[in-house]
Coordinates of C-alpha atoms in Angstrom, one line a residue:
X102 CA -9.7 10.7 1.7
X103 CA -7.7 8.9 4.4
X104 CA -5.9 9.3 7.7
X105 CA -3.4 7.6 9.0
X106 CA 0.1 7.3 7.6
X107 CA -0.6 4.3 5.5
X108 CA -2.5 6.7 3.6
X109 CA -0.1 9.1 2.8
X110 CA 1.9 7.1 0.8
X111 CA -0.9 7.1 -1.6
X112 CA -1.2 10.6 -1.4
X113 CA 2.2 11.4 -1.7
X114 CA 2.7 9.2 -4.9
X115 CA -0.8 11.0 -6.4
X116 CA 0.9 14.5 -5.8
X117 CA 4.3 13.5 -6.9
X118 CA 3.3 11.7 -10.3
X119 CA 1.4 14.9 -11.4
X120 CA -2.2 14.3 -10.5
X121 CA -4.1 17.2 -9.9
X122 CA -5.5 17.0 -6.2
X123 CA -8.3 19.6 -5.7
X124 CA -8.6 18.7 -2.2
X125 CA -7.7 16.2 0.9
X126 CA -10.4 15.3 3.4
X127 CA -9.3 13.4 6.8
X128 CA -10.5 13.0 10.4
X129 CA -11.1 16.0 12.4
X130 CA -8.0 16.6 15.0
X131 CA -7.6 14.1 17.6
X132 CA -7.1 15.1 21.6
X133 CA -3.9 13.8 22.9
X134 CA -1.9 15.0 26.1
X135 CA -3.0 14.0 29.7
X136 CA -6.1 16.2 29.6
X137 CA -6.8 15.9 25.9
X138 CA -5.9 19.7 25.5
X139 CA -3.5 19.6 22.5
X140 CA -5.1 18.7 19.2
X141 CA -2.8 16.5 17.0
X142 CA -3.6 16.7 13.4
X143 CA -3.8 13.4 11.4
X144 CA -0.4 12.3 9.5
X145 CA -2.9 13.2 5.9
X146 CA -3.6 16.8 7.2
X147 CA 0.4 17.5 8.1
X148 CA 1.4 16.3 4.6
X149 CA -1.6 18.0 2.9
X150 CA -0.7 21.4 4.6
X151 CA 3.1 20.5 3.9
X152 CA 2.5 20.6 0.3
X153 CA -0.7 23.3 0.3
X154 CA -3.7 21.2 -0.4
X155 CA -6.9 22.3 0.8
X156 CA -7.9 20.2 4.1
X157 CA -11.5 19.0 5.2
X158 CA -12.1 17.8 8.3
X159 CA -15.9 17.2 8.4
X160 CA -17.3 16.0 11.9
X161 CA -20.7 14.2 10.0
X162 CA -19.5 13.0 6.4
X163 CA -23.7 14.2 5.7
X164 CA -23.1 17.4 6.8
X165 CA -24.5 19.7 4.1
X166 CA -21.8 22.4 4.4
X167 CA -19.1 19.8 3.7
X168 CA -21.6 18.3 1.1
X169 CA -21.7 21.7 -0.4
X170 CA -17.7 22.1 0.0
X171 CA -16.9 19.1 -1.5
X172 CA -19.0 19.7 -4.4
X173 CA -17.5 22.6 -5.1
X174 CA -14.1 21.1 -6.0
X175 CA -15.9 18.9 -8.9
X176 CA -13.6 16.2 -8.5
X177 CA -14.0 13.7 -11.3
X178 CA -12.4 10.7 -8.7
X179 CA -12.5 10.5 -5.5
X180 CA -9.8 8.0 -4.4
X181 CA -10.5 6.8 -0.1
X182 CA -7.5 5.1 1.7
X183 CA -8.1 3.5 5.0
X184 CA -10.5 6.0 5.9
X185 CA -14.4 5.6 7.2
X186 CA -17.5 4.9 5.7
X187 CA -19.0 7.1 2.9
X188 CA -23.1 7.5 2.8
X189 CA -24.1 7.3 -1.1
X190 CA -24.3 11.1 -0.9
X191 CA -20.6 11.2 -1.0
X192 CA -19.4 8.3 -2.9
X193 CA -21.6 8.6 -6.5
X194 CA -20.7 12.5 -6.2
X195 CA -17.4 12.5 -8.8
X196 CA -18.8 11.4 -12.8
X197 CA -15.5 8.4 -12.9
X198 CA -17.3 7.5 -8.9
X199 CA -15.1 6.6 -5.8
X200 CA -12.7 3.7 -5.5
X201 CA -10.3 2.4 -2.1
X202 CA -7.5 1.3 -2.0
X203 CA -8.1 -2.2 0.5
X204 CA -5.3 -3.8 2.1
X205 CA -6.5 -7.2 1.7
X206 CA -7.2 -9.4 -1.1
X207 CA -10.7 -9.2 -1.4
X208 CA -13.5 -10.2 -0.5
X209 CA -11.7 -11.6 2.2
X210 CA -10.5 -9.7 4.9
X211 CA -13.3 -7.1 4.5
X212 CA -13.3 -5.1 7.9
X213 CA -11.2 -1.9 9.9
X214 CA -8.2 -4.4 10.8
X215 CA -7.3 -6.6 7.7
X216 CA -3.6 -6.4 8.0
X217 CA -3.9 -7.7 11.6
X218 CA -6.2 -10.7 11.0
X219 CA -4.5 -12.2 8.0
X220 CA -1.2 -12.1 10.2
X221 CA -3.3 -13.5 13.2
X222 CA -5.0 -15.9 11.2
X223 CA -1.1 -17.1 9.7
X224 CA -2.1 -16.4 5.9
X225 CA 1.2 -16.9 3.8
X226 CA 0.1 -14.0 1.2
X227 CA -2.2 -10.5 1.3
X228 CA -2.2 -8.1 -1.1
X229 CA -4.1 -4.8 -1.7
X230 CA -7.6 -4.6 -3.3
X231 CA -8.7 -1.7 -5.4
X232 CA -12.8 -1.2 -5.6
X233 CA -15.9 0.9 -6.6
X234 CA -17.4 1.9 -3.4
X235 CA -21.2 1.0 -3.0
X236 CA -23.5 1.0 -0.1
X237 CA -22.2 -1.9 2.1
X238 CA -18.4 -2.1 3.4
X239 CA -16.0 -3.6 1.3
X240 CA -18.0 -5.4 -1.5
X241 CA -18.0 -3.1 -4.1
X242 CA -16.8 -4.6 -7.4
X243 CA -13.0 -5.0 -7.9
X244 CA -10.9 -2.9 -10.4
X245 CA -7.6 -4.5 -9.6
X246 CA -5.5 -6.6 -7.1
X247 CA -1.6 -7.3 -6.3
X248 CA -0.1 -10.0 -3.9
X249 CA 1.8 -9.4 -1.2
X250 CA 4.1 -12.4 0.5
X251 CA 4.1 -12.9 4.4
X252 CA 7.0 -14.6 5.6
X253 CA 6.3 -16.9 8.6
X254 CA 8.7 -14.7 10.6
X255 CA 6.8 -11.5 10.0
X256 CA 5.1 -9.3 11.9
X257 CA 2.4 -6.8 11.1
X258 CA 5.1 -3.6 11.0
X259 CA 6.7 -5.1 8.1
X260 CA 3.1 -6.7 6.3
X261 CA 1.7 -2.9 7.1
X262 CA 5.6 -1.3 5.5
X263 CA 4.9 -3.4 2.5
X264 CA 0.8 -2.9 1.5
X265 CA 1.6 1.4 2.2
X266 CA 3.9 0.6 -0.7
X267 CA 2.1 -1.6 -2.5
X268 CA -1.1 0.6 -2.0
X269 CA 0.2 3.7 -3.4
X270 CA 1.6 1.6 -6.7
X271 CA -2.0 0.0 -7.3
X272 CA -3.7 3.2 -6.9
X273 CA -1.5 4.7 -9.8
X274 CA -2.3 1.5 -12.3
X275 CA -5.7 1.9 -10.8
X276 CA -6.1 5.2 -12.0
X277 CA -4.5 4.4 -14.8
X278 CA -7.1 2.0 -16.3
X279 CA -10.1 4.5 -15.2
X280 CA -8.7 7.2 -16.7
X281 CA -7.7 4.8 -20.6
X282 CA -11.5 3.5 -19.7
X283 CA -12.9 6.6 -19.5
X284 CA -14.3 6.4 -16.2
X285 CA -15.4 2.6 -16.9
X286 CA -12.7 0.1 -16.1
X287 CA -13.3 -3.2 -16.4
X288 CA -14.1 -4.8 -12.9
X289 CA -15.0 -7.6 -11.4
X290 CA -18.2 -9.1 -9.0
X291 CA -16.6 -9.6 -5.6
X292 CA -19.0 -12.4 -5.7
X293 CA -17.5 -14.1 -8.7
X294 CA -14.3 -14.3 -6.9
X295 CA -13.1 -17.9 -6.0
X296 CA -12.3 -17.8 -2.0
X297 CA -9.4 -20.3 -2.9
X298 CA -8.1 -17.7 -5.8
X299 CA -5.5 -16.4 -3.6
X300 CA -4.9 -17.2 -0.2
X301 CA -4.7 -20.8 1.5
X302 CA -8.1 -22.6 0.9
X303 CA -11.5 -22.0 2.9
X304 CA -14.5 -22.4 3.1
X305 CA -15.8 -19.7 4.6
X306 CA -14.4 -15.8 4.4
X307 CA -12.6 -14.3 7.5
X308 CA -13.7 -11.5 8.8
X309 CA -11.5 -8.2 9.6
X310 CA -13.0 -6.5 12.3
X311 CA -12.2 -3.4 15.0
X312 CA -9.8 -5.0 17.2
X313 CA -9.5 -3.8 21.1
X314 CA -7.9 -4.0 24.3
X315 CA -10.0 -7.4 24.8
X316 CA -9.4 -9.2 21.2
X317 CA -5.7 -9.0 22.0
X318 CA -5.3 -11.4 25.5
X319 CA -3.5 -14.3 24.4
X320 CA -5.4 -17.7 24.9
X321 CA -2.7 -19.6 26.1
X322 CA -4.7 -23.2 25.9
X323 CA -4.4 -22.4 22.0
X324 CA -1.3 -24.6 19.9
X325 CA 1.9 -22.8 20.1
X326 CA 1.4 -22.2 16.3
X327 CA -1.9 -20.4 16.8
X328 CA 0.0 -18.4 20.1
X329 CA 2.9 -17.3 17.6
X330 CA 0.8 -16.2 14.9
X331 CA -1.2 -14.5 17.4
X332 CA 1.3 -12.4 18.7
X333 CA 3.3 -11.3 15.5
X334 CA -0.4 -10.1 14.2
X335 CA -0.8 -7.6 16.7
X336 CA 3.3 -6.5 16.9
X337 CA 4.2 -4.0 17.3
X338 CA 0.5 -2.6 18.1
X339 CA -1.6 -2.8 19.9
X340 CA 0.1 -5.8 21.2
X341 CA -0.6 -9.2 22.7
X342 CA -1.0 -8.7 26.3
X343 CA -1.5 -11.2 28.9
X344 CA -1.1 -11.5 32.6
X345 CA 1.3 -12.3 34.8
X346 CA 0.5 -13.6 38.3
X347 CA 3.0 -14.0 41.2
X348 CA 2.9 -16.3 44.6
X349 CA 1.3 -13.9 46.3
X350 CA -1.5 -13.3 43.7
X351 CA -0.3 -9.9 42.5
X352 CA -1.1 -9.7 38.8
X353 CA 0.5 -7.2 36.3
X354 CA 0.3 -7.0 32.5
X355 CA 2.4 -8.2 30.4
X356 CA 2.6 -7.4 26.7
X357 CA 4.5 -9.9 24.4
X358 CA 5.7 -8.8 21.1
X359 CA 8.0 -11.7 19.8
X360 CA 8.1 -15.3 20.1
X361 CA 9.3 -18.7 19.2
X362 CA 8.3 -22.3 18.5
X363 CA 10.8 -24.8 20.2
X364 CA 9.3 -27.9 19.5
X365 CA 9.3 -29.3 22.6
X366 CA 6.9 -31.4 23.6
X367 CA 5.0 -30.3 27.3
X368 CA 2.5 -32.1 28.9
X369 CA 2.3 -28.9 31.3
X370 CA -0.6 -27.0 32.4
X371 CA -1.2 -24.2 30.1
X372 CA 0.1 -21.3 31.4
X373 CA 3.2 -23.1 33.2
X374 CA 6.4 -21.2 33.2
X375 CA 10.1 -22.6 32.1
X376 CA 13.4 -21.1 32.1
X377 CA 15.5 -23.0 30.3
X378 CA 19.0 -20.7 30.8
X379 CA 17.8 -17.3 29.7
X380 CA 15.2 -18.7 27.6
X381 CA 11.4 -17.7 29.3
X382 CA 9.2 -20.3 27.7
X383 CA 5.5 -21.0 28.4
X384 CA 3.7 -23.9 28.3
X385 CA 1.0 -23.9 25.2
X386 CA -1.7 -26.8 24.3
X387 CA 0.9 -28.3 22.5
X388 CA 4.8 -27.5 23.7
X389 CA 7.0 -24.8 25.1
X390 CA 6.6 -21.4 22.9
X391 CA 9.5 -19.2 23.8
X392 CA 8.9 -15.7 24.7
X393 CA 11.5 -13.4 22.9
X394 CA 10.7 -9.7 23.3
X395 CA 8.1 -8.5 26.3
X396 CA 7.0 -5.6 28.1
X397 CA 5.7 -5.0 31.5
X398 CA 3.2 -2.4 32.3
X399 CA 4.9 0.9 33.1
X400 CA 8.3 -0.7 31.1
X401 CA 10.2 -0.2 28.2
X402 CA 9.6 -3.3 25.6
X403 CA 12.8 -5.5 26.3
X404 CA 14.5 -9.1 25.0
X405 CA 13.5 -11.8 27.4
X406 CA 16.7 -12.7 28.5
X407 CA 16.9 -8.8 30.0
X408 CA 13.9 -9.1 31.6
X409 CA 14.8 -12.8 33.4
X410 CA 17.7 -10.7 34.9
X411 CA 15.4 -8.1 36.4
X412 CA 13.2 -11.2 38.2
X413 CA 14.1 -13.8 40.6
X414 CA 12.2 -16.6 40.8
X415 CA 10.8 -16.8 37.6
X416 CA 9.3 -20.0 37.5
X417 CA 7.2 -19.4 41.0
X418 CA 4.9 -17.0 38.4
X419 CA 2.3 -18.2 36.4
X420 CA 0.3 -16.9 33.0
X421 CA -3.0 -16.9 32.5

């Protein structure tokens, strides 16, 4: 069960290692086009029909004629990859019961958008999470977990690259241990899971939720550290967006995908524009964060230095 192409790699490895899949089930085709009049099947359904696999797309995961469909392909496992939420109906169907494959390192990050966050909130290692589901999201007790290392220069493509990977191997040993455990791996109480086990110490567990148009405005009075996390954890989507404001009050959006911490010290008014050369910089709480790679609405994404040609006077504009 999954949609988008970070589930596929799971899929792919199932099929390729020799694992009898009896059937696929994914999101029912999406609208796409101008006037929403071409249906674009998920990147699960292509590779499912690619290789023959039954398909289910159920609209209502309740629905008894996909209750009665699914049942009918006595699955012993039912294996969910960044899917949606199952009602117990669905999950305690199969006799070995359902597990997903999380791309977090639970129980943090538990939530839609994991990947995101932990790049947003500048973690220095992930991982993936493999789990029983049960009736609330994400706290079902763990079967097994890998690391995954974030460099500081990362964005989420290359975090997201890594954890499909990553995924699709921990699924395997995953199934592995069900299947030498007959169905009852050893696992573990999310709850008996030390929040410092992992990742840098907290407190408290971060949250992964949905993220919109709305969660990804850059708060430009935050420290340039907070700024440059911030952007690299939603690069190169959605993307950080903010908006640019000219002399005569004009304002146009402008998405930033890349960008650098100088150093330098500013005293500036957040928001405050610099061009130092062909370096755009922007005045943070703390100093000058260089803006690397940007795109304005109706634009191609573009290096800075590209864009400064393109603009005359630069510094007359302000973010906010």
């Amino acid at each position: 069960m999954g949609t988008p192409e970070f589930a596929v790699e799971t899929l792919k490895t199932l099929v390729e290692n020799g694992y009898h899949v009896v059937a696929v089930v994914t999101q029912p085709d999406k609208p796409v086009g101008r006037h929403g009049s071409v249906l674009q099947p998920s990147a699960v359904k292509q590779y499912a029909l690619e290789k023959g696999l039954p398909v289910l797309q159920p609209e209502k995961m309740k629905d008894p004629e996909f209750i009665e469909q699914l049942r009918a392909y006595q699955a012993n496992l039912q294996v969910v990859v960044a899917f949606r939420m199952l009602p117990e109906i669905v999950w305690a169907m199969p006799e070995y019961g359902t597990f997903n494959v999380h791309a977090a390192l639970l129980p943090q990050y538990r939530g839609a958008a994991p990947i995101n966050w932990a790049v947003i909130n500048g973690e220095t290692q992930t991982g993936v999470t493999t789990f029983f589901l049960d009736h609330d999201i994400d706290t079902g007790r763990i079967i097994m977990q890998l690391p995954f290392d974030i460099p500081d220069d990362a964005d989420v493509e290359y975090v997201y690259d890594g954890l499909m990977h990553l995924g699709a191997d921990i699924c395997l040993k995953t199934l592995e241990r069900i299947i030498a455990a007959d169905g009852h791996p050893e696992t573990v109480s999310q709850e008996d899971i030390s929040l410092t086990s992992h990742l840098s110490p907290l407190t408290t567990l971060n949250p992964a939720p949905k993220i919109f148009k709305e969660t990804c405005e850059i708060d430009w009075a935050k420290t340039a550290k907070h700024v440059y996390d911030f952007v690299r954890g939603l690069s190169p989507y959605p993307g950080a967006w903010t908006t640019l404001v000219a002399t005569d009050g004009k304002e146009t959006i402008l998405k930033i995908f890349k960008t650098r911490k100088t150093g330098i010290k500013t005293t500036a008014e957040q928001g405050c524009i610099s061009i130092d050369g062909k370096t755009l910089m922007v005045a943070v709480a703390d100093e000058w964060l260089a803006i690397e790679e940007l795109q304005l609405a109706g634009k191609k994404r573009m290096a800075a230095r590209d864009f400064l040609n393109g603009m005359k006077d630069m510094e007359s504009y302000t973010i906010k």
